[in-house]
PDB file of C-alpha atoms in Angstrom:
ATOM      1  CA  UNK A   1      30.705  -3.413 -19.932  1.00 80.00           C
ATOM      2  CA  UNK A   2      27.472  -3.175 -21.588  1.00 90.00           C
ATOM      3  CA  UNK A   3      24.889  -1.776 -19.146  1.00 94.00           C
ATOM      4  CA  UNK A   4      21.041  -1.453 -19.989  1.00 97.00           C
ATOM      5  CA  UNK A   5      19.433   1.991 -19.676  1.00 98.00           C
ATOM      6  CA  UNK A   6      15.682   2.725 -20.009  1.00 98.00           C
ATOM      7  CA  UNK A   7      13.957   6.156 -20.171  1.00 98.00           C
ATOM      8  CA  UNK A   8      10.190   6.266 -18.583  1.00 98.00           C
ATOM      9  CA  UNK A   9       7.734   8.994 -18.577  1.00 97.00           C
ATOM     10  CA  UNK A  10       6.416   8.874 -14.880  1.00 97.00           C
ATOM     11  CA  UNK A  11       3.184  10.079 -13.397  1.00 95.00           C
ATOM     12  CA  UNK A  12       1.536  10.069 -17.054  1.00 94.00           C
ATOM     13  CA  UNK A  13      -0.688   7.670 -19.220  1.00 91.00           C
ATOM     14  CA  UNK A  14       0.672   8.998 -22.537  1.00 91.00           C
ATOM     15  CA  UNK A  15       4.349   9.721 -23.920  1.00 94.00           C
ATOM     16  CA  UNK A  16       5.958  12.980 -23.489  1.00 94.00           C
ATOM     17  CA  UNK A  17       3.855  13.655 -20.688  1.00 92.00           C
ATOM     18  CA  UNK A  18       4.876  13.594 -16.809  1.00 94.00           C
ATOM     19  CA  UNK A  19       8.165  13.491 -15.662  1.00 95.00           C
ATOM     20  CA  UNK A  20      11.021  11.497 -17.770  1.00 97.00           C
ATOM     21  CA  UNK A  21      13.643   9.683 -15.723  1.00 98.00           C
ATOM     22  CA  UNK A  22      16.324   7.315 -16.771  1.00 98.00           C
ATOM     23  CA  UNK A  23      16.581   4.046 -14.877  1.00 98.00           C
ATOM     24  CA  UNK A  24      19.776   1.667 -14.573  1.00 98.00           C
ATOM     25  CA  UNK A  25      19.669  -1.656 -13.480  1.00 97.00           C
ATOM     26  CA  UNK A  26      23.196  -2.933 -12.236  1.00 97.00           C
ATOM     27  CA  UNK A  27      24.721  -6.011 -11.137  1.00 94.00           C
ATOM     28  CA  UNK A  28      26.923  -4.124  -8.708  1.00 95.00           C
ATOM     29  CA  UNK A  29      27.581  -0.741  -7.466  1.00 96.00           C
ATOM     30  CA  UNK A  30      30.011   1.507  -9.904  1.00 95.00           C
ATOM     31  CA  UNK A  31      31.862   4.102  -7.906  1.00 95.00           C
ATOM     32  CA  UNK A  32      29.829   7.336  -7.175  1.00 97.00           C
ATOM     33  CA  UNK A  33      31.866   9.346  -9.382  1.00 96.00           C
ATOM     34  CA  UNK A  34      30.701   7.183 -12.426  1.00 95.00           C
ATOM     35  CA  UNK A  35      27.127   7.005 -11.218  1.00 97.00           C
ATOM     36  CA  UNK A  36      26.998  10.913 -11.254  1.00 96.00           C
ATOM     37  CA  UNK A  37      28.671  11.283 -14.329  1.00 96.00           C
ATOM     38  CA  UNK A  38      26.106   8.945 -15.819  1.00 96.00           C
ATOM     39  CA  UNK A  39      23.339  10.991 -14.322  1.00 96.00           C
ATOM     40  CA  UNK A  40      25.143  14.589 -15.638  1.00 96.00           C
ATOM     41  CA  UNK A  41      25.275  13.074 -19.191  1.00 96.00           C
ATOM     42  CA  UNK A  42      21.851  11.943 -19.397  1.00 96.00           C
ATOM     43  CA  UNK A  43      20.772  15.372 -18.073  1.00 95.00           C
ATOM     44  CA  UNK A  44      17.171  14.412 -16.426  1.00 95.00           C
ATOM     45  CA  UNK A  45      16.125  15.548 -13.468  1.00 91.00           C
ATOM     46  CA  UNK A  46      16.830  12.200 -11.883  1.00 95.00           C
ATOM     47  CA  UNK A  47      18.634   8.814 -12.934  1.00 98.00           C
ATOM     48  CA  UNK A  48      17.626   5.731 -10.642  1.00 98.00           C
ATOM     49  CA  UNK A  49      20.438   2.830 -10.460  1.00 98.00           C
ATOM     50  CA  UNK A  50      19.210  -0.500  -9.018  1.00 98.00           C
ATOM     51  CA  UNK A  51      21.346  -3.095  -7.547  1.00 98.00           C
ATOM     52  CA  UNK A  52      19.639  -6.448  -6.518  1.00 98.00           C
ATOM     53  CA  UNK A  53      19.736  -7.537  -2.582  1.00 97.00           C
ATOM     54  CA  UNK A  54      19.351 -11.366  -2.690  1.00 94.00           C
ATOM     55  CA  UNK A  55      21.197 -11.620   0.769  1.00 93.00           C
ATOM     56  CA  UNK A  56      18.234  -9.532   2.339  1.00 93.00           C
ATOM     57  CA  UNK A  57      14.965 -10.994   3.367  1.00 93.00           C
ATOM     58  CA  UNK A  58      13.377  -7.061   3.505  1.00 93.00           C
ATOM     59  CA  UNK A  59      14.001  -6.167  -0.152  1.00 96.00           C
ATOM     60  CA  UNK A  60      14.761  -6.994  -3.571  1.00 98.00           C
ATOM     61  CA  UNK A  61      16.643  -3.908  -4.696  1.00 98.00           C
ATOM     62  CA  UNK A  62      18.954  -1.114  -3.216  1.00 98.00           C
ATOM     63  CA  UNK A  63      17.864   1.899  -5.242  1.00 98.00           C
ATOM     64  CA  UNK A  64      19.850   5.260  -5.428  1.00 98.00           C
ATOM     65  CA  UNK A  65      18.568   8.958  -7.384  1.00 97.00           C
ATOM     66  CA  UNK A  66      21.065  11.443  -8.811  1.00 96.00           C
ATOM     67  CA  UNK A  67      20.289  14.424 -10.357  1.00 92.00           C
ATOM     68  CA  UNK A  68      22.701  15.922 -12.856  1.00 92.00           C
ATOM     69  CA  UNK A  69      24.506  17.709  -9.829  1.00 90.00           C
ATOM     70  CA  UNK A  70      24.219  15.583  -7.043  1.00 91.00           C
ATOM     71  CA  UNK A  71      22.601  12.378  -4.998  1.00 94.00           C
ATOM     72  CA  UNK A  72      19.278  13.169  -3.341  1.00 91.00           C
ATOM     73  CA  UNK A  73      17.814  10.980  -0.443  1.00 89.00           C
ATOM     74  CA  UNK A  74      14.234  10.630  -2.154  1.00 90.00           C
ATOM     75  CA  UNK A  75      12.889  10.623  -5.481  1.00 93.00           C
ATOM     76  CA  UNK A  76       9.307   9.692  -6.274  1.00 95.00           C
ATOM     77  CA  UNK A  77       8.976   9.594 -10.356  1.00 95.00           C
ATOM     78  CA  UNK A  78      12.341   7.874 -10.833  1.00 97.00           C
ATOM     79  CA  UNK A  79      11.274   5.218  -8.232  1.00 97.00           C
ATOM     80  CA  UNK A  80       7.971   4.735 -10.125  1.00 97.00           C
ATOM     81  CA  UNK A  81       9.909   4.536 -13.321  1.00 98.00           C
ATOM     82  CA  UNK A  82      12.351   2.028 -11.940  1.00 98.00           C
ATOM     83  CA  UNK A  83       9.477  -0.514 -10.855  1.00 98.00           C
ATOM     84  CA  UNK A  84       8.014   0.125 -14.109  1.00 98.00           C
ATOM     85  CA  UNK A  85      11.209  -1.478 -15.542  1.00 98.00           C
ATOM     86  CA  UNK A  86      11.334  -4.357 -13.068  1.00 98.00           C
ATOM     87  CA  UNK A  87       7.820  -5.425 -13.601  1.00 97.00           C
ATOM     88  CA  UNK A  88       8.147  -5.154 -17.430  1.00 96.00           C
ATOM     89  CA  UNK A  89      11.424  -5.601 -18.456  1.00 96.00           C
ATOM     90  CA  UNK A  90      12.954  -8.007 -15.781  1.00 94.00           C
ATOM     91  CA  UNK A  91       9.919 -10.206 -15.789  1.00 87.00           C
ATOM     92  CA  UNK A  92       9.429  -9.759 -12.117  1.00 94.00           C
ATOM     93  CA  UNK A  93       6.896 -12.379 -10.915  1.00 94.00           C
ATOM     94  CA  UNK A  94       5.466 -10.555  -7.937  1.00 96.00           C
ATOM     95  CA  UNK A  95       2.906  -7.678  -7.849  1.00 96.00           C
ATOM     96  CA  UNK A  96       5.421  -5.492  -5.372  1.00 98.00           C
ATOM     97  CA  UNK A  97       9.100  -4.710  -5.430  1.00 98.00           C
ATOM     98  CA  UNK A  98      10.860  -3.853  -2.073  1.00 98.00           C
ATOM     99  CA  UNK A  99      13.225  -1.557  -2.078  1.00 98.00           C
ATOM    100  CA  UNK A 100      16.019  -0.310   0.526  1.00 97.00           C
ATOM    101  CA  UNK A 101      17.060   3.783   0.034  1.00 96.00           C
ATOM    102  CA  UNK A 102      18.521   6.437   1.848  1.00 93.00           C
ATOM    103  CA  UNK A 103      15.275   7.207   3.305  1.00 91.00           C
ATOM    104  CA  UNK A 104      14.424   3.879   4.729  1.00 93.00           C
ATOM    105  CA  UNK A 105      12.344   0.938   3.261  1.00 95.00           C
ATOM    106  CA  UNK A 106      10.023   1.792   0.223  1.00 96.00           C
ATOM    107  CA  UNK A 107       7.919  -0.404  -1.880  1.00 97.00           C
ATOM    108  CA  UNK A 108       5.945  -0.212  -5.319  1.00 98.00           C
ATOM    109  CA  UNK A 109       2.737  -1.877  -6.060  1.00 98.00           C
ATOM    110  CA  UNK A 110       1.080  -3.193  -9.348  1.00 96.00           C
ATOM    111  CA  UNK A 111      -2.769  -1.749  -9.480  1.00 94.00           C
ATOM    112  CA  UNK A 112      -5.619  -3.530 -11.253  1.00 92.00           C
ATOM    113  CA  UNK A 113      -5.694  -0.465 -13.467  1.00 92.00           C
ATOM    114  CA  UNK A 114      -2.129  -0.546 -14.521  1.00 91.00           C
ATOM    115  CA  UNK A 115      -0.858   2.087 -12.221  1.00 96.00           C
ATOM    116  CA  UNK A 116       1.864   1.844  -9.758  1.00 98.00           C
ATOM    117  CA  UNK A 117       1.498   2.757  -5.952  1.00 98.00           C
ATOM    118  CA  UNK A 118       4.566   4.031  -4.239  1.00 97.00           C
ATOM    119  CA  UNK A 119       4.758   3.328  -0.598  1.00 96.00           C
ATOM    120  CA  UNK A 120       6.675   6.322   0.953  1.00 95.00           C
ATOM    121  CA  UNK A 121       7.313   8.181   4.456  1.00 93.00           C
ATOM    122  CA  UNK A 122       5.060  10.621   5.590  1.00 96.00           C
ATOM    123  CA  UNK A 123       7.499  13.339   6.177  1.00 94.00           C
ATOM    124  CA  UNK A 124       7.034  16.132   8.937  1.00 94.00           C
ATOM    125  CA  UNK A 125       7.015  19.835   8.207  1.00 96.00           C
ATOM    126  CA  UNK A 126       7.598  22.555  10.567  1.00 97.00           C
ATOM    127  CA  UNK A 127       6.316  26.002  10.240  1.00 97.00           C
ATOM    128  CA  UNK A 128       8.824  28.932   9.574  1.00 97.00           C
ATOM    129  CA  UNK A 129       9.083  32.284   8.420  1.00 98.00           C
ATOM    130  CA  UNK A 130       9.895  32.547   4.933  1.00 98.00           C
ATOM    131  CA  UNK A 131      13.421  32.916   4.166  1.00 96.00           C
ATOM    132  CA  UNK A 132      14.679  36.215   2.990  1.00 97.00           C
ATOM    133  CA  UNK A 133      16.319  34.560  -0.010  1.00 97.00           C
ATOM    134  CA  UNK A 134      12.743  32.942  -1.127  1.00 97.00           C
ATOM    135  CA  UNK A 135      10.971  36.290  -0.657  1.00 97.00           C
ATOM    136  CA  UNK A 136      13.657  38.086  -2.700  1.00 97.00           C
ATOM    137  CA  UNK A 137      13.240  35.311  -5.563  1.00 98.00           C
ATOM    138  CA  UNK A 138       9.776  35.261  -5.322  1.00 98.00           C
ATOM    139  CA  UNK A 139       8.075  38.733  -3.706  1.00 97.00           C
ATOM    140  CA  UNK A 140       4.637  37.313  -3.823  1.00 97.00           C
ATOM    141  CA  UNK A 141       5.282  34.670  -1.464  1.00 98.00           C
ATOM    142  CA  UNK A 142       3.339  34.624   1.849  1.00 98.00           C
ATOM    143  CA  UNK A 143       5.644  35.458   5.152  1.00 98.00           C
ATOM    144  CA  UNK A 144       4.899  31.996   6.484  1.00 98.00           C
ATOM    145  CA  UNK A 145       6.404  29.005   4.912  1.00 98.00           C
ATOM    146  CA  UNK A 146       7.041  25.422   6.015  1.00 98.00           C
ATOM    147  CA  UNK A 147      10.345  23.720   6.061  1.00 96.00           C
ATOM    148  CA  UNK A 148      10.851  19.881   5.385  1.00 94.00           C
ATOM    149  CA  UNK A 149      13.911  18.595   7.532  1.00 90.00           C
ATOM    150  CA  UNK A 150      13.816  15.349   6.085  1.00 84.00           C
ATOM    151  CA  UNK A 151      13.811  16.384   2.357  1.00 82.00           C
ATOM    152  CA  UNK A 152      15.513  19.597   2.559  1.00 82.00           C
ATOM    153  CA  UNK A 153      12.891  21.586   1.190  1.00 94.00           C
ATOM    154  CA  UNK A 154      10.765  24.665   1.806  1.00 97.00           C
ATOM    155  CA  UNK A 155       7.157  24.938   1.180  1.00 98.00           C
ATOM    156  CA  UNK A 156       4.902  27.781   0.652  1.00 98.00           C
ATOM    157  CA  UNK A 157       1.207  27.938   0.165  1.00 98.00           C
ATOM    158  CA  UNK A 158      -0.732  30.274  -2.154  1.00 98.00           C
ATOM    159  CA  UNK A 159      -4.038  31.531  -1.961  1.00 97.00           C
ATOM    160  CA  UNK A 160      -5.117  30.246  -5.093  1.00 98.00           C
ATOM    161  CA  UNK A 161      -4.281  27.708  -8.169  1.00 98.00           C
ATOM    162  CA  UNK A 162      -3.798  30.721 -10.409  1.00 98.00           C
ATOM    163  CA  UNK A 163      -1.003  31.941  -8.213  1.00 98.00           C
ATOM    164  CA  UNK A 164       0.529  28.674  -8.315  1.00 98.00           C
ATOM    165  CA  UNK A 165       0.625  28.602 -12.179  1.00 97.00           C
ATOM    166  CA  UNK A 166       2.102  32.261 -12.292  1.00 97.00           C
ATOM    167  CA  UNK A 167       4.636  32.026 -10.105  1.00 97.00           C
ATOM    168  CA  UNK A 168       8.145  32.765 -11.756  1.00 97.00           C
ATOM    169  CA  UNK A 169      10.619  32.794  -9.169  1.00 97.00           C
ATOM    170  CA  UNK A 170      13.999  34.003  -9.882  1.00 98.00           C
ATOM    171  CA  UNK A 171      15.768  30.760 -10.449  1.00 97.00           C
ATOM    172  CA  UNK A 172      19.239  32.409 -10.275  1.00 96.00           C
ATOM    173  CA  UNK A 173      18.537  33.474  -6.581  1.00 96.00           C
ATOM    174  CA  UNK A 174      16.882  30.031  -5.555  1.00 96.00           C
ATOM    175  CA  UNK A 175      20.122  28.457  -6.796  1.00 95.00           C
ATOM    176  CA  UNK A 176      21.512  29.764  -3.446  1.00 95.00           C
ATOM    177  CA  UNK A 177      19.249  27.461  -1.520  1.00 91.00           C
ATOM    178  CA  UNK A 178      21.929  24.559  -2.415  1.00 86.00           C
ATOM    179  CA  UNK A 179      20.347  21.169  -2.165  1.00 82.00           C
ATOM    180  CA  UNK A 180      17.186  22.867  -0.901  1.00 87.00           C
ATOM    181  CA  UNK A 181      14.385  23.132  -3.064  1.00 93.00           C
ATOM    182  CA  UNK A 182      10.833  25.202  -3.042  1.00 97.00           C
ATOM    183  CA  UNK A 183       7.587  23.450  -3.324  1.00 98.00           C
ATOM    184  CA  UNK A 184       4.671  25.897  -4.035  1.00 98.00           C
ATOM    185  CA  UNK A 185       1.109  24.949  -3.251  1.00 98.00           C
ATOM    186  CA  UNK A 186      -2.350  25.624  -3.265  1.00 98.00           C
ATOM    187  CA  UNK A 187      -5.732  24.057  -3.256  1.00 98.00           C
ATOM    188  CA  UNK A 188      -6.954  23.048  -6.686  1.00 98.00           C
ATOM    189  CA  UNK A 189      -9.789  23.519  -8.993  1.00 94.00           C
ATOM    190  CA  UNK A 190     -10.223  20.310 -10.358  1.00 92.00           C
ATOM    191  CA  UNK A 191      -8.263  18.181  -8.026  1.00 98.00           C
ATOM    192  CA  UNK A 192      -7.772  18.524  -4.305  1.00 98.00           C
ATOM    193  CA  UNK A 193      -4.494  20.312  -4.588  1.00 98.00           C
ATOM    194  CA  UNK A 194      -1.799  21.385  -7.178  1.00 98.00           C
ATOM    195  CA  UNK A 195       1.913  22.349  -6.791  1.00 98.00           C
ATOM    196  CA  UNK A 196       5.099  23.150  -8.842  1.00 98.00           C
ATOM    197  CA  UNK A 197       8.531  22.681  -7.430  1.00 97.00           C
ATOM    198  CA  UNK A 198      11.756  24.275  -7.929  1.00 97.00           C
ATOM    199  CA  UNK A 199      15.139  23.082  -7.385  1.00 93.00           C
ATOM    200  CA  UNK A 200      17.670  24.944  -9.323  1.00 94.00           C
ATOM    201  CA  UNK A 201      20.446  24.164  -6.705  1.00 91.00           C
ATOM    202  CA  UNK A 202      20.638  20.768  -7.721  1.00 87.00           C
ATOM    203  CA  UNK A 203      20.470  21.311 -11.376  1.00 86.00           C
ATOM    204  CA  UNK A 204      16.407  21.104 -11.704  1.00 89.00           C
ATOM    205  CA  UNK A 205      15.190  24.504 -12.645  1.00 94.00           C
ATOM    206  CA  UNK A 206      11.689  22.924 -12.418  1.00 95.00           C
ATOM    207  CA  UNK A 207      10.746  19.567 -12.196  1.00 93.00           C
ATOM    208  CA  UNK A 208       8.085  18.416 -14.306  1.00 94.00           C
ATOM    209  CA  UNK A 209       6.209  15.946 -11.890  1.00 95.00           C
ATOM    210  CA  UNK A 210       7.967  15.273  -8.462  1.00 93.00           C
ATOM    211  CA  UNK A 211       6.428  12.066  -6.431  1.00 93.00           C
ATOM    212  CA  UNK A 212       8.563  12.641  -3.409  1.00 92.00           C
ATOM    213  CA  UNK A 213       7.343  16.275  -2.334  1.00 95.00           C
ATOM    214  CA  UNK A 214       3.829  14.657  -2.138  1.00 97.00           C
ATOM    215  CA  UNK A 215       5.050  12.704   1.152  1.00 96.00           C
ATOM    216  CA  UNK A 216       4.769  16.195   2.391  1.00 97.00           C
ATOM    217  CA  UNK A 217       1.991  17.778   0.428  1.00 98.00           C
ATOM    218  CA  UNK A 218      -0.429  14.831   1.386  1.00 98.00           C
ATOM    219  CA  UNK A 219      -0.208  15.047   5.085  1.00 98.00           C
ATOM    220  CA  UNK A 220      -0.363  18.918   4.772  1.00 98.00           C
ATOM    221  CA  UNK A 221      -3.825  18.869   2.676  1.00 98.00           C
ATOM    222  CA  UNK A 222      -5.216  15.831   4.038  1.00 98.00           C
ATOM    223  CA  UNK A 223      -5.415  17.838   7.433  1.00 97.00           C
ATOM    224  CA  UNK A 224      -6.269  21.121   6.002  1.00 97.00           C
ATOM    225  CA  UNK A 225      -9.150  19.519   3.766  1.00 98.00           C
ATOM    226  CA  UNK A 226      -9.937  16.687   6.411  1.00 98.00           C
ATOM    227  CA  UNK A 227      -9.623  13.752   4.052  1.00 97.00           C
ATOM    228  CA  UNK A 228      -7.271  11.052   3.638  1.00 97.00           C
ATOM    229  CA  UNK A 229      -7.587  10.245  -0.139  1.00 98.00           C
ATOM    230  CA  UNK A 230      -6.737  13.030  -2.225  1.00 98.00           C
ATOM    231  CA  UNK A 231      -6.104  13.841  -6.084  1.00 98.00           C
ATOM    232  CA  UNK A 232      -3.413  16.113  -7.191  1.00 98.00           C
ATOM    233  CA  UNK A 233      -1.669  17.529 -10.220  1.00 97.00           C
ATOM    234  CA  UNK A 234       1.458  19.263 -10.703  1.00 97.00           C
ATOM    235  CA  UNK A 235       1.395  22.217 -13.051  1.00 97.00           C
ATOM    236  CA  UNK A 236       4.428  22.149 -14.940  1.00 94.00           C
ATOM    237  CA  UNK A 237       4.591  22.411 -18.687  1.00 92.00           C
ATOM    238  CA  UNK A 238       4.363  18.680 -19.144  1.00 92.00           C
ATOM    239  CA  UNK A 239       2.078  18.421 -16.305  1.00 91.00           C
ATOM    240  CA  UNK A 240       1.326  14.970 -14.079  1.00 91.00           C
ATOM    241  CA  UNK A 241      -1.566  13.425 -12.108  1.00 92.00           C
ATOM    242  CA  UNK A 242      -1.195  11.453  -9.098  1.00 96.00           C
ATOM    243  CA  UNK A 243      -3.376   9.963  -6.494  1.00 97.00           C
ATOM    244  CA  UNK A 244      -2.502  10.174  -2.724  1.00 98.00           C
ATOM    245  CA  UNK A 245      -3.496   8.639   0.324  1.00 98.00           C
ATOM    246  CA  UNK A 246      -2.413   9.379   4.123  1.00 98.00           C
ATOM    247  CA  UNK A 247      -1.894   6.039   5.769  1.00 97.00           C
ATOM    248  CA  UNK A 248      -0.529   6.831   9.098  1.00 96.00           C
ATOM    249  CA  UNK A 249       2.962   7.352   9.285  1.00 96.00           C
ATOM    250  CA  UNK A 250       3.199   6.350   5.413  1.00 96.00           C
ATOM    251  CA  UNK A 251       1.999   7.760   2.195  1.00 97.00           C
ATOM    252  CA  UNK A 252       0.768   6.249  -1.009  1.00 97.00           C
ATOM    253  CA  UNK A 253       1.151   8.027  -4.166  1.00 97.00           C
ATOM    254  CA  UNK A 254       0.279   6.309  -7.501  1.00 97.00           C
ATOM    255  CA  UNK A 255       0.153   6.929 -11.071  1.00 96.00           C
ATOM    256  CA  UNK A 256       0.786   5.688 -14.614  1.00 96.00           C
ATOM    257  CA  UNK A 257       4.002   5.420 -16.578  1.00 97.00           C
ATOM    258  CA  UNK A 258       4.651   5.421 -20.183  1.00 97.00           C
ATOM    259  CA  UNK A 259       7.862   3.497 -21.848  1.00 98.00           C
ATOM    260  CA  UNK A 260       9.710   5.954 -23.939  1.00 98.00           C
ATOM    261  CA  UNK A 261      13.110   4.270 -24.903  1.00 97.00           C
ATOM    262  CA  UNK A 262      15.625   1.573 -24.196  1.00 97.00           C
ATOM    263  CA  UNK A 263      19.598   1.049 -24.837  1.00 97.00           C
ATOM    264  CA  UNK A 264      22.625   0.344 -23.563  1.00 96.00           C
ATOM    265  CA  UNK A 265      25.674   2.512 -22.123  1.00 94.00           C
ATOM    266  CA  UNK A 266      29.015   1.392 -22.785  1.00 91.00           C
ATOM    267  CA  UNK A 267      31.120   1.859 -19.439  1.00 84.00           C
ATOM    268  CA  UNK A 268      34.961   1.778 -19.089  1.00 73.00           C
ATOM    269  CA  UNK A 269      35.886  -1.487 -16.742  1.00 60.00           C
ATOM    270  CA  UNK A 270      38.559   0.579 -14.730  1.00 55.00           C
TER     271      UNK A 270
END
């Protein structure tokens, strides 16, 4: 069984920037154990799997995302990469692709500047005391944090972009958060806000660019800065740029993508 596979750099307009994601269009779902093994073999922060949904009027594909260690409920950069594959490798005739997912309906649209726009949910956040585990892993963390219940993340807000850039949490300690990640953010110097994201408990020490966390970063900074349209940068080594817009209970997250490679995977039939 030969199955196509693609690798796309998301949230960048140049190769070797942004966040690489693997994309595998499938005709039907394979067993979860096989999907997880493929993601582990790829060893990228996420692998996106797509299956067509011709029997549904409200979606075109069902999408799922796997890190090397587990399935996740929402992923931005791999969704953008998957849509790039649909638009550019599958001769998709429309300017929008509709997706069903564990986080509800999503869509991706082609924009006139060749960027892709994700339509994602607006994720609520709750103030809380910074967990002792996070304080131990990152002593400079503030005493107040925010919990994102629908994306199992904690978010801490630093005083400056420089503090976000300098953050060096103890990843071994953060592993104890399990499937919960840590968003570190601050107001930006040359953009509206910056961030970094650590999720070693699911096999991602630091994610290069994380589209999904902007579903909570956007409403947070939209309120703080009193503006709905925002520019953002993720300050990882590879780095990435995003444009975000708060639209009621939805968040639009857009960026470019760069094609890296394509091939095929030989899978067992049983």
